[in-house]
Short mmCIF file of C-alpha atoms in Angstrom, two decimals:
data_model
loop_
_atom_site.label_atom_id
_atom_site.label_comp_id
_atom_site.label_asym_id
_atom_site.label_seq_id
_atom_site.Cartn_x
_atom_site.Cartn_y
_atom_site.Cartn_z
CA MET A 1 82.83 101.79 67.28
CA PRO A 2 84.28 100.40 70.52
CA SER A 3 88.06 100.22 70.77
CA ASN A 4 89.77 96.85 71.07
CA ASP A 5 91.61 98.30 74.05
CA GLU A 6 88.42 98.72 76.09
CA PRO A 7 88.54 95.18 77.58
CA ARG A 8 91.98 96.07 78.94
CA PHE A 9 91.24 99.70 79.79
CA TYR A 10 88.36 99.19 82.21
CA PRO A 11 90.07 96.66 84.52
CA VAL A 12 93.16 98.89 84.71
CA VAL A 13 91.09 101.95 85.62
CA ALA A 14 89.17 99.92 88.21
CA MET A 15 92.42 98.74 89.82
CA LEU A 16 93.88 102.26 89.82
CA ILE A 17 90.85 103.82 91.50
CA GLY A 18 90.47 100.98 93.98
CA ALA A 19 94.15 101.06 94.93
CA THR A 20 94.14 104.83 95.38
CA LEU A 21 91.19 104.61 97.75
CA TRP A 22 92.96 101.83 99.68
CA GLY A 23 95.94 104.12 100.06
CA VAL A 24 93.97 106.83 101.86
CA ILE A 25 91.27 104.93 103.75
CA TRP A 26 93.54 104.60 106.79
CA TYR A 27 92.83 108.23 107.70
CA PRO A 28 89.05 107.97 108.24
CA MET A 29 89.71 104.64 109.99
CA ARG A 30 91.98 106.37 112.49
CA LEU A 31 89.39 109.08 113.03
CA LEU A 32 86.79 106.42 113.81
CA GLU A 33 89.21 104.68 116.18
CA GLY A 34 89.76 107.99 117.94
CA GLY A 35 85.99 108.17 118.38
CA GLY A 36 85.92 104.87 120.26
CA LEU A 37 85.41 102.33 117.47
CA GLY A 38 88.62 100.53 116.60
CA GLY A 39 90.31 97.21 115.94
CA ILE A 40 88.29 94.18 114.97
CA TRP A 41 85.04 95.90 115.94
CA LEU A 42 85.74 98.63 113.40
CA THR A 43 86.54 96.08 110.71
CA LEU A 44 83.38 94.14 111.55
CA THR A 45 81.25 97.30 111.28
CA LEU A 46 82.80 98.38 107.97
CA TYR A 47 82.45 95.03 106.26
CA GLY A 48 79.17 94.20 107.92
CA ALA A 49 77.69 97.39 106.44
CA ALA A 50 79.09 96.54 103.00
CA LEU A 51 77.70 93.01 103.27
CA VAL A 52 74.19 94.08 104.27
CA VAL A 53 73.89 96.79 101.62
CA SER A 54 75.17 94.46 98.91
CA LEU A 55 72.80 91.59 99.72
CA PRO A 56 69.95 92.64 97.37
CA ARG A 57 72.38 92.10 94.50
CA THR A 58 74.91 89.59 95.79
CA ALA A 59 72.41 87.23 97.43
CA ARG A 60 71.40 86.07 93.97
CA SER A 61 74.90 84.68 93.55
CA ILE A 62 74.64 82.31 96.53
CA PRO A 63 73.78 79.28 94.32
CA GLU A 64 77.17 79.79 92.63
CA PHE A 65 78.89 78.69 95.83
CA THR A 66 78.07 75.11 94.88
CA ARG A 67 80.37 75.41 91.84
CA SER A 68 83.59 75.93 93.79
CA PRO A 69 82.72 75.56 97.47
CA ALA A 70 86.25 74.76 98.66
CA MET A 71 87.87 77.63 96.77
CA LEU A 72 85.26 80.16 97.87
CA ALA A 73 85.55 79.00 101.48
CA LEU A 74 89.31 79.52 101.23
CA LEU A 75 88.68 82.95 99.69
CA MET A 76 86.47 83.85 102.65
CA LEU A 77 89.17 82.89 105.15
CA ALA A 78 91.97 84.62 103.22
CA ALA A 79 89.92 87.78 102.68
CA GLY A 80 88.83 87.77 106.30
CA TRP A 81 92.39 87.75 107.59
CA THR A 82 93.61 90.15 104.89
CA ASN A 83 91.26 92.90 105.92
CA ILE A 84 91.29 92.39 109.68
CA ALA A 85 95.09 92.33 109.75
CA PHE A 86 95.32 95.31 107.39
CA VAL A 87 93.05 97.47 109.54
CA GLU A 88 94.96 96.51 112.69
CA ALA A 89 98.26 97.39 110.97
CA VAL A 90 97.24 100.83 109.68
CA LEU A 91 95.65 101.77 113.00
CA GLU A 92 98.81 101.01 114.98
CA GLY A 93 101.78 101.23 112.61
CA ASN A 94 103.69 103.71 110.46
CA ILE A 95 101.49 104.02 107.36
CA LEU A 96 104.15 103.83 104.65
CA ARG A 97 106.05 101.04 106.40
CA VAL A 98 102.84 99.05 106.75
CA LEU A 99 101.92 99.58 103.10
CA LEU A 100 105.39 98.60 101.89
CA LEU A 101 105.43 95.39 103.90
CA PHE A 102 101.87 94.66 102.79
CA TYR A 103 102.97 95.14 99.20
CA LEU A 104 105.28 92.23 99.24
CA SER A 105 101.98 90.73 98.07
CA PRO A 106 102.90 91.09 94.35
CA LEU A 107 105.81 88.75 95.02
CA TRP A 108 103.62 86.21 96.77
CA ALA A 109 101.06 86.62 93.97
CA THR A 110 103.68 86.07 91.28
CA LEU A 111 104.89 82.88 92.93
CA MET A 112 101.35 81.63 93.54
CA GLY A 113 100.32 82.58 90.00
CA ARG A 114 103.15 80.45 88.67
CA LEU A 115 102.34 77.55 90.97
CA PHE A 116 98.54 77.48 90.69
CA LEU A 117 97.70 79.34 87.46
CA HIS A 118 100.78 78.42 85.39
CA GLU A 119 101.54 82.06 84.56
CA ARG A 120 105.10 81.93 83.23
CA ILE A 121 107.93 83.88 84.90
CA THR A 122 111.27 84.42 83.16
CA ARG A 123 114.66 84.30 84.82
CA VAL A 124 114.53 88.08 85.05
CA GLY A 125 111.31 87.64 86.95
CA PHE A 126 112.97 85.39 89.48
CA ALA A 127 115.84 87.85 89.81
CA SER A 128 113.28 90.56 90.56
CA LEU A 129 111.96 88.49 93.43
CA VAL A 130 115.46 88.50 94.91
CA ILE A 131 115.61 92.30 94.61
CA ALA A 132 112.30 92.78 96.35
CA MET A 133 113.06 90.28 99.09
CA SER A 134 116.35 92.09 99.68
CA GLY A 135 114.30 95.24 100.23
CA ALA A 136 112.08 93.44 102.70
CA LEU A 137 115.07 92.09 104.62
CA LEU A 138 116.53 95.60 104.75
CA MET A 139 113.29 97.07 106.08
CA LEU A 140 112.92 94.33 108.65
CA TRP A 141 116.55 94.41 109.82
CA ASN A 142 116.64 94.47 113.61
CA PRO A 143 119.99 95.85 114.86
CA ILE A 144 119.40 94.39 118.31
CA LEU A 145 118.91 90.86 116.98
CA GLY A 146 121.41 91.34 114.16
CA ALA A 147 118.90 89.76 111.80
CA PRO A 148 115.76 90.66 109.84
CA TRP A 149 112.63 90.22 111.94
CA PRO A 150 109.25 91.97 112.16
CA GLN A 151 109.44 94.76 114.71
CA GLY A 152 106.14 94.47 116.48
CA LYS A 153 102.50 93.70 115.83
CA PRO A 154 102.00 96.14 112.90
CA ASP A 155 104.83 94.47 110.94
CA TRP A 156 103.39 91.00 111.50
CA MET A 157 99.91 92.18 110.55
CA ALA A 158 101.15 93.90 107.39
CA LEU A 159 103.19 90.89 106.25
CA THR A 160 100.50 88.30 106.86
CA SER A 161 97.82 90.57 105.42
CA GLY A 162 99.84 90.93 102.21
CA PHE A 163 100.32 87.18 101.93
CA ALA A 164 96.61 86.55 102.45
CA PHE A 165 95.79 89.28 99.92
CA ALA A 166 97.97 87.57 97.32
CA LEU A 167 96.24 84.28 98.03
CA SER A 168 92.86 85.99 97.65
CA ASN A 169 93.86 87.42 94.26
CA VAL A 170 95.01 84.05 92.99
CA ILE A 171 91.74 82.43 94.07
CA VAL A 172 89.71 85.21 92.44
CA ARG A 173 91.62 84.66 89.21
CA LYS A 174 91.34 80.87 89.40
CA VAL A 175 87.55 80.62 89.88
CA GLN A 176 86.63 82.24 86.57
CA GLU A 177 83.33 80.36 86.54
CA VAL A 178 82.15 82.37 89.55
CA SER A 179 80.71 85.87 89.13
CA ILE A 180 82.22 89.04 90.60
CA ALA A 181 79.12 89.30 92.82
CA ALA A 182 79.84 85.90 94.37
CA LYS A 183 83.49 86.79 94.89
CA ALA A 184 82.61 90.12 96.51
CA LEU A 185 80.07 88.37 98.75
CA SER A 186 82.78 85.91 99.77
CA VAL A 187 85.11 88.75 100.75
CA TRP A 188 82.60 90.67 102.86
CA ALA A 189 81.11 87.56 104.46
CA GLY A 190 84.59 86.22 105.14
CA VAL A 191 85.62 89.33 107.06
CA VAL A 192 82.42 89.24 109.11
CA ILE A 193 82.78 85.53 109.90
CA VAL A 194 86.46 85.73 110.83
CA GLY A 195 85.81 88.91 112.82
CA VAL A 196 82.98 87.35 114.83
CA ILE A 197 85.10 84.26 115.53
CA MET A 198 88.00 86.40 116.78
CA ILE A 199 85.76 88.57 118.94
CA ALA A 200 84.28 85.47 120.55
CA ALA A 201 87.63 83.70 120.89
CA PHE A 202 89.33 86.66 122.59
CA SER A 203 86.23 87.87 124.48
CA LEU A 204 86.70 91.38 123.13
CA PRO A 205 84.48 93.92 124.97
CA VAL A 206 81.75 95.68 123.04
CA PRO A 207 82.73 99.31 122.32
CA LYS A 208 80.31 102.16 122.99
CA PRO A 209 80.97 104.82 120.36
CA SER A 210 78.61 107.74 119.78
CA GLY A 211 75.86 107.45 117.21
CA SER A 212 77.73 109.73 114.81
CA ILE A 213 80.88 107.59 114.98
CA PHE A 214 78.91 104.43 114.32
CA ALA A 215 77.06 106.13 111.44
CA GLY A 216 80.40 107.27 110.03
CA ALA A 217 81.72 103.70 110.12
CA VAL A 218 78.62 102.43 108.34
CA ALA A 219 78.99 105.14 105.68
CA LEU A 220 82.67 104.32 105.20
CA GLY A 221 81.76 100.67 104.83
CA VAL A 222 79.14 101.40 102.18
CA PHE A 223 80.84 104.17 100.19
CA GLY A 224 84.43 103.07 100.79
CA ILE A 225 84.85 99.35 101.44
CA LEU A 226 82.02 98.21 99.18
CA LEU A 227 83.15 100.36 96.26
CA MET A 228 86.83 99.46 96.63
CA THR A 229 86.15 95.73 96.88
CA VAL A 230 84.04 95.71 93.72
CA LEU A 231 86.65 97.69 91.78
CA VAL A 232 89.52 95.45 92.87
CA GLN A 233 87.57 92.23 92.28
CA TYR A 234 86.65 93.40 88.79
CA GLY A 235 90.23 94.32 87.97
CA VAL A 236 91.75 91.12 89.35
CA THR A 237 89.19 88.97 87.56
CA HIS A 238 89.96 90.49 84.15
CA MET A 239 93.77 90.51 84.12
CA PRO A 240 96.68 88.23 85.10
CA VAL A 241 97.50 88.12 88.81
CA HIS A 242 101.01 89.49 88.41
CA ARG A 243 99.79 92.52 86.44
CA SER A 244 96.90 93.44 88.73
CA ALA A 245 99.14 93.09 91.78
CA VAL A 246 101.66 95.58 90.42
CA ILE A 247 99.09 98.09 89.16
CA ALA A 248 97.78 98.06 92.72
CA LEU A 249 101.15 99.46 93.84
CA VAL A 250 99.65 102.91 93.21
CA GLU A 251 98.30 102.43 96.73
CA LEU A 252 101.83 103.11 97.95
CA VAL A 253 101.89 106.46 96.20
CA ALA A 254 98.54 107.45 97.67
CA GLY A 255 99.62 106.22 101.09
CA ALA A 256 102.95 108.06 100.99
CA ILE A 257 101.36 111.36 99.94
CA SER A 258 98.54 111.13 102.48
CA GLN A 259 101.00 110.19 105.24
CA GLN A 260 103.14 113.24 104.52
CA LEU A 261 100.12 115.53 104.47
CA LEU A 262 98.18 114.13 107.43
CA THR A 263 100.70 112.76 109.95
CA ASN A 264 104.06 113.46 111.54
CA GLU A 265 105.28 109.88 111.08
CA VAL A 266 108.91 109.52 110.07
CA VAL A 267 110.24 107.05 107.52
CA THR A 268 113.95 106.25 107.93
CA MET A 269 116.43 106.17 105.07
CA ARG A 270 116.78 102.39 105.50
CA GLU A 271 113.02 102.00 105.12
CA TRP A 272 112.99 104.21 102.02
CA VAL A 273 115.78 102.18 100.39
CA GLY A 274 114.11 98.90 101.31
CA GLY A 275 110.79 100.19 100.03
CA VAL A 276 112.30 101.24 96.71
CA LEU A 277 113.77 97.74 96.29
CA ILE A 278 110.38 96.18 97.03
CA VAL A 279 108.65 98.36 94.44
CA VAL A 280 111.34 97.86 91.80
CA GLY A 281 111.36 94.11 92.34
CA ALA A 282 107.59 93.86 92.15
CA TYR A 283 107.49 95.98 89.00
CA LEU A 284 110.17 93.92 87.26
CA ALA A 285 108.39 90.71 88.27
CA ALA A 286 105.34 91.83 86.34
CA ARG A 287 107.27 93.16 83.34
CA ALA A 288 109.22 89.92 83.07
CA SER A 289 106.09 87.75 83.05
CA SER A 290 104.72 86.33 79.83
CA PRO A 291 102.96 89.04 77.76
CA LYS A 292 100.63 86.49 76.24
CA ASP A 293 98.92 86.15 79.61
CA TYR A 294 97.34 89.55 79.10
#
């Protein structure tokens, strides 16, 4: 006889697996960049491959776009920027710093969940936002300016990617009448559309990687991006935004371990302290939210 916990168990497992994969996918991305395929072109290849392979299944969901056209269009734009900015950040920045700044997204998601989905937050929840924002300010402190400010392109990309990711999660949760297939199609198509627009707008030259590098990017798109997107979309759809956002923090653990094993990048004590505050604040924000939402 099926357990009553199964409806909760499967989304949690999906989020855990998806987040873990997100925490380590930066490494094959950097290898592909080293082979001559990087930046927006890499993102376009990864998500283009996922889009094409998914079409036999997701194309059937296209009629659903008439149910919530505005929300799905917004999801496409938010997902497009989320993934393009994320790839740019992990290719150029310190991995753990990028992931920590990206994972201010649970805070944005908590606030958006309260505003758009009416998911209640207690006073402890609001206090947790202050804790996490304090961590962000500490990480972003610029001694030259004497104020907190993003220190270069990777910081900006990580911050804006996290905000767009939170917006994507709220939209996914809000449009319950739309299938996971339609949501996944929106994500992949959104990245491709935004990527093509940016390539055209900035006249980015066409890279000329070897056949093996291009094949590797296609494989990563199919067996990495496609799988991770489906897992995350499933998890976000079947649990409150604040809870899914915090479960996804396991990405930080995977990212920290893989960074230590695969790079020589250094994380300063100030960044560690700020990162701990971000994680603690995000965790408390979820714990303080209404249990009846789950």
